[in-house]
PDB file of C-alpha atoms in Angstrom:
ATOM      1  CA  UNK A 674     -29.726 -50.240 -37.772  1.00 52.00           C
ATOM      2  CA  UNK A 675     -28.526 -46.777 -36.749  1.00 54.00           C
ATOM      3  CA  UNK A 676     -28.424 -45.846 -33.110  1.00 53.00           C
ATOM      4  CA  UNK A 677     -31.674 -44.062 -32.232  1.00 57.00           C
ATOM      5  CA  UNK A 678     -30.146 -42.275 -29.264  1.00 56.00           C
ATOM      6  CA  UNK A 679     -28.176 -39.122 -29.852  1.00 55.00           C
ATOM      7  CA  UNK A 680     -25.280 -38.745 -27.476  1.00 56.00           C
ATOM      8  CA  UNK A 681     -23.459 -35.480 -27.047  1.00 55.00           C
ATOM      9  CA  UNK A 682     -19.726 -35.888 -27.072  1.00 56.00           C
ATOM     10  CA  UNK A 683     -17.697 -32.936 -25.906  1.00 53.00           C
ATOM     11  CA  UNK A 684     -14.013 -32.534 -26.380  1.00 55.00           C
ATOM     12  CA  UNK A 685     -12.052 -32.406 -23.179  1.00 58.00           C
ATOM     13  CA  UNK A 686     -12.042 -28.848 -21.867  1.00 57.00           C
ATOM     14  CA  UNK A 687     -15.279 -27.784 -23.535  1.00 56.00           C
ATOM     15  CA  UNK A 688     -18.647 -27.722 -21.808  1.00 56.00           C
ATOM     16  CA  UNK A 689     -22.145 -26.922 -22.912  1.00 63.00           C
ATOM     17  CA  UNK A 690     -23.442 -23.415 -22.345  1.00 67.00           C
ATOM     18  CA  UNK A 691     -25.937 -24.704 -19.785  1.00 68.00           C
ATOM     19  CA  UNK A 692     -23.056 -25.556 -17.465  1.00 69.00           C
ATOM     20  CA  UNK A 693     -20.936 -22.478 -18.132  1.00 71.00           C
ATOM     21  CA  UNK A 694     -23.614 -19.799 -17.731  1.00 77.00           C
ATOM     22  CA  UNK A 695     -24.223 -20.281 -13.980  1.00 78.00           C
ATOM     23  CA  UNK A 696     -20.492 -20.410 -13.259  1.00 80.00           C
ATOM     24  CA  UNK A 697     -19.915 -17.290 -15.347  1.00 81.00           C
ATOM     25  CA  UNK A 698     -22.710 -15.486 -13.530  1.00 82.00           C
ATOM     26  CA  UNK A 699     -21.324 -16.614 -10.166  1.00 86.00           C
ATOM     27  CA  UNK A 700     -17.795 -15.542 -11.111  1.00 87.00           C
ATOM     28  CA  UNK A 701     -18.946 -12.110 -12.308  1.00 88.00           C
ATOM     29  CA  UNK A 702     -21.076 -11.690  -9.158  1.00 87.00           C
ATOM     30  CA  UNK A 703     -18.213 -12.613  -6.814  1.00 90.00           C
ATOM     31  CA  UNK A 704     -15.645 -10.447  -8.617  1.00 92.00           C
ATOM     32  CA  UNK A 705     -18.123  -7.559  -8.884  1.00 86.00           C
ATOM     33  CA  UNK A 706     -19.020  -7.818  -5.197  1.00 86.00           C
ATOM     34  CA  UNK A 707     -15.367  -7.829  -4.166  1.00 89.00           C
ATOM     35  CA  UNK A 708     -14.626  -4.842  -6.396  1.00 88.00           C
ATOM     36  CA  UNK A 709     -17.664  -2.979  -5.028  1.00 86.00           C
ATOM     37  CA  UNK A 710     -16.647  -3.751  -1.432  1.00 86.00           C
ATOM     38  CA  UNK A 711     -13.081  -2.570  -2.078  1.00 87.00           C
ATOM     39  CA  UNK A 712     -14.442   0.615  -3.660  1.00 85.00           C
ATOM     40  CA  UNK A 713     -16.571   1.259  -0.560  1.00 84.00           C
ATOM     41  CA  UNK A 714     -13.567   0.746   1.701  1.00 85.00           C
ATOM     42  CA  UNK A 715     -11.476   3.011  -0.546  1.00 87.00           C
ATOM     43  CA  UNK A 716     -14.171   5.714  -0.504  1.00 87.00           C
ATOM     44  CA  UNK A 717     -14.018   5.812   3.291  1.00 89.00           C
ATOM     45  CA  UNK A 718     -10.754   7.755   2.878  1.00 91.00           C
ATOM     46  CA  UNK A 719     -12.264  10.327   0.505  1.00 90.00           C
ATOM     47  CA  UNK A 720     -11.031  13.250   2.613  1.00 91.00           C
ATOM     48  CA  UNK A 721      -7.403  12.263   1.965  1.00 92.00           C
ATOM     49  CA  UNK A 722      -7.788  12.331  -1.842  1.00 90.00           C
ATOM     50  CA  UNK A 723      -6.359  15.143  -3.935  1.00 90.00           C
ATOM     51  CA  UNK A 724      -8.671  17.770  -5.393  1.00 89.00           C
ATOM     52  CA  UNK A 725     -10.973  17.183  -7.383  1.00 89.00           C
ATOM     53  CA  UNK A 726     -10.998  13.471  -6.459  1.00 90.00           C
ATOM     54  CA  UNK A 727     -11.910  14.286  -2.855  1.00 92.00           C
ATOM     55  CA  UNK A 728     -15.180  15.914  -3.972  1.00 92.00           C
ATOM     56  CA  UNK A 729     -16.003  12.978  -6.208  1.00 91.00           C
ATOM     57  CA  UNK A 730     -15.067  10.553  -3.426  1.00 90.00           C
ATOM     58  CA  UNK A 731     -17.240  12.469  -0.954  1.00 92.00           C
ATOM     59  CA  UNK A 732     -20.205  12.303  -3.336  1.00 91.00           C
ATOM     60  CA  UNK A 733     -19.958   8.510  -3.662  1.00 90.00           C
ATOM     61  CA  UNK A 734     -19.089   8.041   0.014  1.00 92.00           C
ATOM     62  CA  UNK A 735     -22.284   9.781   1.117  1.00 91.00           C
ATOM     63  CA  UNK A 736     -24.498   8.277  -1.591  1.00 89.00           C
ATOM     64  CA  UNK A 737     -23.188   4.690  -1.434  1.00 86.00           C
ATOM     65  CA  UNK A 738     -21.011   3.915   1.564  1.00 88.00           C
ATOM     66  CA  UNK A 739     -22.974   5.669   4.309  1.00 90.00           C
ATOM     67  CA  UNK A 740     -26.345   4.094   3.407  1.00 90.00           C
ATOM     68  CA  UNK A 741     -24.738   0.653   3.072  1.00 86.00           C
ATOM     69  CA  UNK A 742     -22.814   0.962   6.340  1.00 86.00           C
ATOM     70  CA  UNK A 743     -26.081   1.926   8.005  1.00 90.00           C
ATOM     71  CA  UNK A 744     -27.374  -1.588   7.167  1.00 89.00           C
ATOM     72  CA  UNK A 745     -24.602  -2.977   9.385  1.00 88.00           C
ATOM     73  CA  UNK A 746     -25.393  -0.451  12.111  1.00 90.00           C
ATOM     74  CA  UNK A 747     -29.098  -1.333  12.073  1.00 90.00           C
ATOM     75  CA  UNK A 748     -28.326  -5.045  12.227  1.00 90.00           C
ATOM     76  CA  UNK A 749     -25.963  -4.567  15.187  1.00 91.00           C
ATOM     77  CA  UNK A 750     -28.398  -2.357  17.113  1.00 90.00           C
ATOM     78  CA  UNK A 751     -31.343  -4.690  16.630  1.00 89.00           C
ATOM     79  CA  UNK A 752     -29.650  -8.077  17.012  1.00 88.00           C
ATOM     80  CA  UNK A 753     -26.697  -7.430  19.349  1.00 87.00           C
ATOM     81  CA  UNK A 754     -27.963  -4.609  21.554  1.00 86.00           C
ATOM     82  CA  UNK A 755     -31.467  -5.932  21.065  1.00 80.00           C
ATOM     83  CA  UNK A 756     -35.001  -4.710  21.473  1.00 82.00           C
ATOM     84  CA  UNK A 757     -35.871  -7.665  23.657  1.00 88.00           C
ATOM     85  CA  UNK A 758     -34.036 -10.151  25.855  1.00 90.00           C
ATOM     86  CA  UNK A 759     -34.824 -12.931  23.362  1.00 92.00           C
ATOM     87  CA  UNK A 760     -32.103 -13.346  20.667  1.00 90.00           C
ATOM     88  CA  UNK A 761     -34.379 -15.147  18.196  1.00 92.00           C
ATOM     89  CA  UNK A 762     -37.002 -12.409  18.350  1.00 93.00           C
ATOM     90  CA  UNK A 763     -34.220  -9.823  17.912  1.00 92.00           C
ATOM     91  CA  UNK A 764     -32.950 -11.761  14.880  1.00 93.00           C
ATOM     92  CA  UNK A 765     -36.410 -11.713  13.256  1.00 94.00           C
ATOM     93  CA  UNK A 766     -36.843  -8.038  14.146  1.00 93.00           C
ATOM     94  CA  UNK A 767     -33.435  -7.384  12.574  1.00 92.00           C
ATOM     95  CA  UNK A 768     -34.578  -8.966   9.310  1.00 93.00           C
ATOM     96  CA  UNK A 769     -37.835  -6.975   9.408  1.00 94.00           C
ATOM     97  CA  UNK A 770     -36.099  -3.659  10.143  1.00 93.00           C
ATOM     98  CA  UNK A 771     -33.495  -4.297   7.407  1.00 93.00           C
ATOM     99  CA  UNK A 772     -36.292  -5.055   4.939  1.00 94.00           C
ATOM    100  CA  UNK A 773     -38.093  -1.834   5.892  1.00 95.00           C
ATOM    101  CA  UNK A 774     -34.816   0.118   5.499  1.00 94.00           C
ATOM    102  CA  UNK A 775     -34.207  -1.359   2.031  1.00 91.00           C
ATOM    103  CA  UNK A 776     -37.792  -0.498   0.991  1.00 93.00           C
ATOM    104  CA  UNK A 777     -37.304   3.073   2.239  1.00 93.00           C
ATOM    105  CA  UNK A 778     -34.012   3.424   0.305  1.00 90.00           C
ATOM    106  CA  UNK A 779     -35.630   1.971  -2.844  1.00 88.00           C
ATOM    107  CA  UNK A 780     -38.495   4.467  -2.518  1.00 91.00           C
ATOM    108  CA  UNK A 781     -36.066   7.348  -2.066  1.00 89.00           C
ATOM    109  CA  UNK A 782     -34.214   6.282  -5.219  1.00 84.00           C
ATOM    110  CA  UNK A 783     -37.514   5.974  -7.091  1.00 86.00           C
ATOM    111  CA  UNK A 784     -38.657   9.397  -5.814  1.00 88.00           C
ATOM    112  CA  UNK A 785     -35.389  11.053  -6.866  1.00 83.00           C
ATOM    113  CA  UNK A 786     -35.609   9.508 -10.336  1.00 82.00           C
ATOM    114  CA  UNK A 787     -39.289  10.547 -10.656  1.00 84.00           C
ATOM    115  CA  UNK A 788     -38.442  14.131  -9.639  1.00 85.00           C
ATOM    116  CA  UNK A 789     -35.560  14.069 -12.115  1.00 82.00           C
ATOM    117  CA  UNK A 790     -37.955  12.941 -14.853  1.00 82.00           C
ATOM    118  CA  UNK A 791     -40.427  15.720 -13.975  1.00 83.00           C
ATOM    119  CA  UNK A 792     -37.732  18.397 -13.962  1.00 83.00           C
ATOM    120  CA  UNK A 793     -35.833  17.337 -17.067  1.00 80.00           C
ATOM    121  CA  UNK A 794     -38.404  15.392 -19.058  1.00 80.00           C
ATOM    122  CA  UNK A 795     -35.731  12.739 -19.581  1.00 75.00           C
ATOM    123  CA  UNK A 796     -36.307   9.053 -18.856  1.00 75.00           C
ATOM    124  CA  UNK A 797     -35.540   7.754 -15.375  1.00 71.00           C
ATOM    125  CA  UNK A 798     -32.683   5.620 -16.683  1.00 73.00           C
ATOM    126  CA  UNK A 799     -30.786   8.866 -17.356  1.00 76.00           C
ATOM    127  CA  UNK A 800     -30.496   9.187 -13.563  1.00 77.00           C
ATOM    128  CA  UNK A 801     -27.952   6.364 -13.742  1.00 78.00           C
ATOM    129  CA  UNK A 802     -25.895   8.381 -16.214  1.00 81.00           C
ATOM    130  CA  UNK A 803     -25.973  11.430 -13.963  1.00 81.00           C
ATOM    131  CA  UNK A 804     -25.110   9.288 -10.951  1.00 83.00           C
ATOM    132  CA  UNK A 805     -21.915   8.164 -12.685  1.00 86.00           C
ATOM    133  CA  UNK A 806     -21.170  11.606 -14.136  1.00 89.00           C
ATOM    134  CA  UNK A 807     -18.829  12.610 -11.259  1.00 90.00           C
ATOM    135  CA  UNK A 808     -16.846   9.397 -11.801  1.00 89.00           C
ATOM    136  CA  UNK A 809     -16.643  10.116 -15.530  1.00 91.00           C
ATOM    137  CA  UNK A 810     -15.441  13.655 -14.795  1.00 90.00           C
ATOM    138  CA  UNK A 811     -12.835  12.260 -12.389  1.00 90.00           C
ATOM    139  CA  UNK A 812     -11.679   9.792 -15.032  1.00 90.00           C
ATOM    140  CA  UNK A 813     -11.475  12.584 -17.619  1.00 92.00           C
ATOM    141  CA  UNK A 814      -9.478  14.753 -15.179  1.00 91.00           C
ATOM    142  CA  UNK A 815      -7.129  11.846 -14.450  1.00 90.00           C
ATOM    143  CA  UNK A 816      -6.595  11.079 -18.144  1.00 92.00           C
ATOM    144  CA  UNK A 817      -6.013  14.769 -18.918  1.00 92.00           C
ATOM    145  CA  UNK A 818      -3.523  14.985 -16.051  1.00 89.00           C
ATOM    146  CA  UNK A 819      -1.761  11.882 -17.331  1.00 90.00           C
ATOM    147  CA  UNK A 820      -1.594  13.296 -20.860  1.00 92.00           C
ATOM    148  CA  UNK A 821      -0.241  16.654 -19.691  1.00 92.00           C
ATOM    149  CA  UNK A 822       2.346  14.906 -17.493  1.00 91.00           C
ATOM    150  CA  UNK A 823       3.422  12.750 -20.425  1.00 91.00           C
ATOM    151  CA  UNK A 824       3.576  15.689 -22.849  1.00 92.00           C
ATOM    152  CA  UNK A 825       5.628  17.829 -20.480  1.00 92.00           C
ATOM    153  CA  UNK A 826       7.974  15.071 -19.303  1.00 87.00           C
ATOM    154  CA  UNK A 827      11.660  15.938 -19.680  1.00 82.00           C
TER     155      UNK A 827
END
């Protein structure tokens, strides 16, 4: 009689998708977070970049780095300096204040995208395109510079 139970046999080195997906997601999240953090650190030196990269760097510094660094500032002020003499209450207040800050930032982003939609009639997702437009212009400028340098090399 044939075996009623179906066993999955995997070759060594291969795994089912159910196992790989979470690890892939975790890997992409960790690498993406590290890249994002390094970009924020890099943007802190925007004023030392060459033109036009300094303007692009300033745009992203003030739209990304400053609001994110403010999270750290809020946390320090509430938990370390403290509203009260009780560290546990300060910790909970820190979480509450951070949550309120994140809600405020999310509402600002939503408001800007809604205003953009009213002005242009374009969908809100186009805001993302326009947010990355300075980076695309910087990339274009860099590639053009590279091409001209290569063409005129002696």
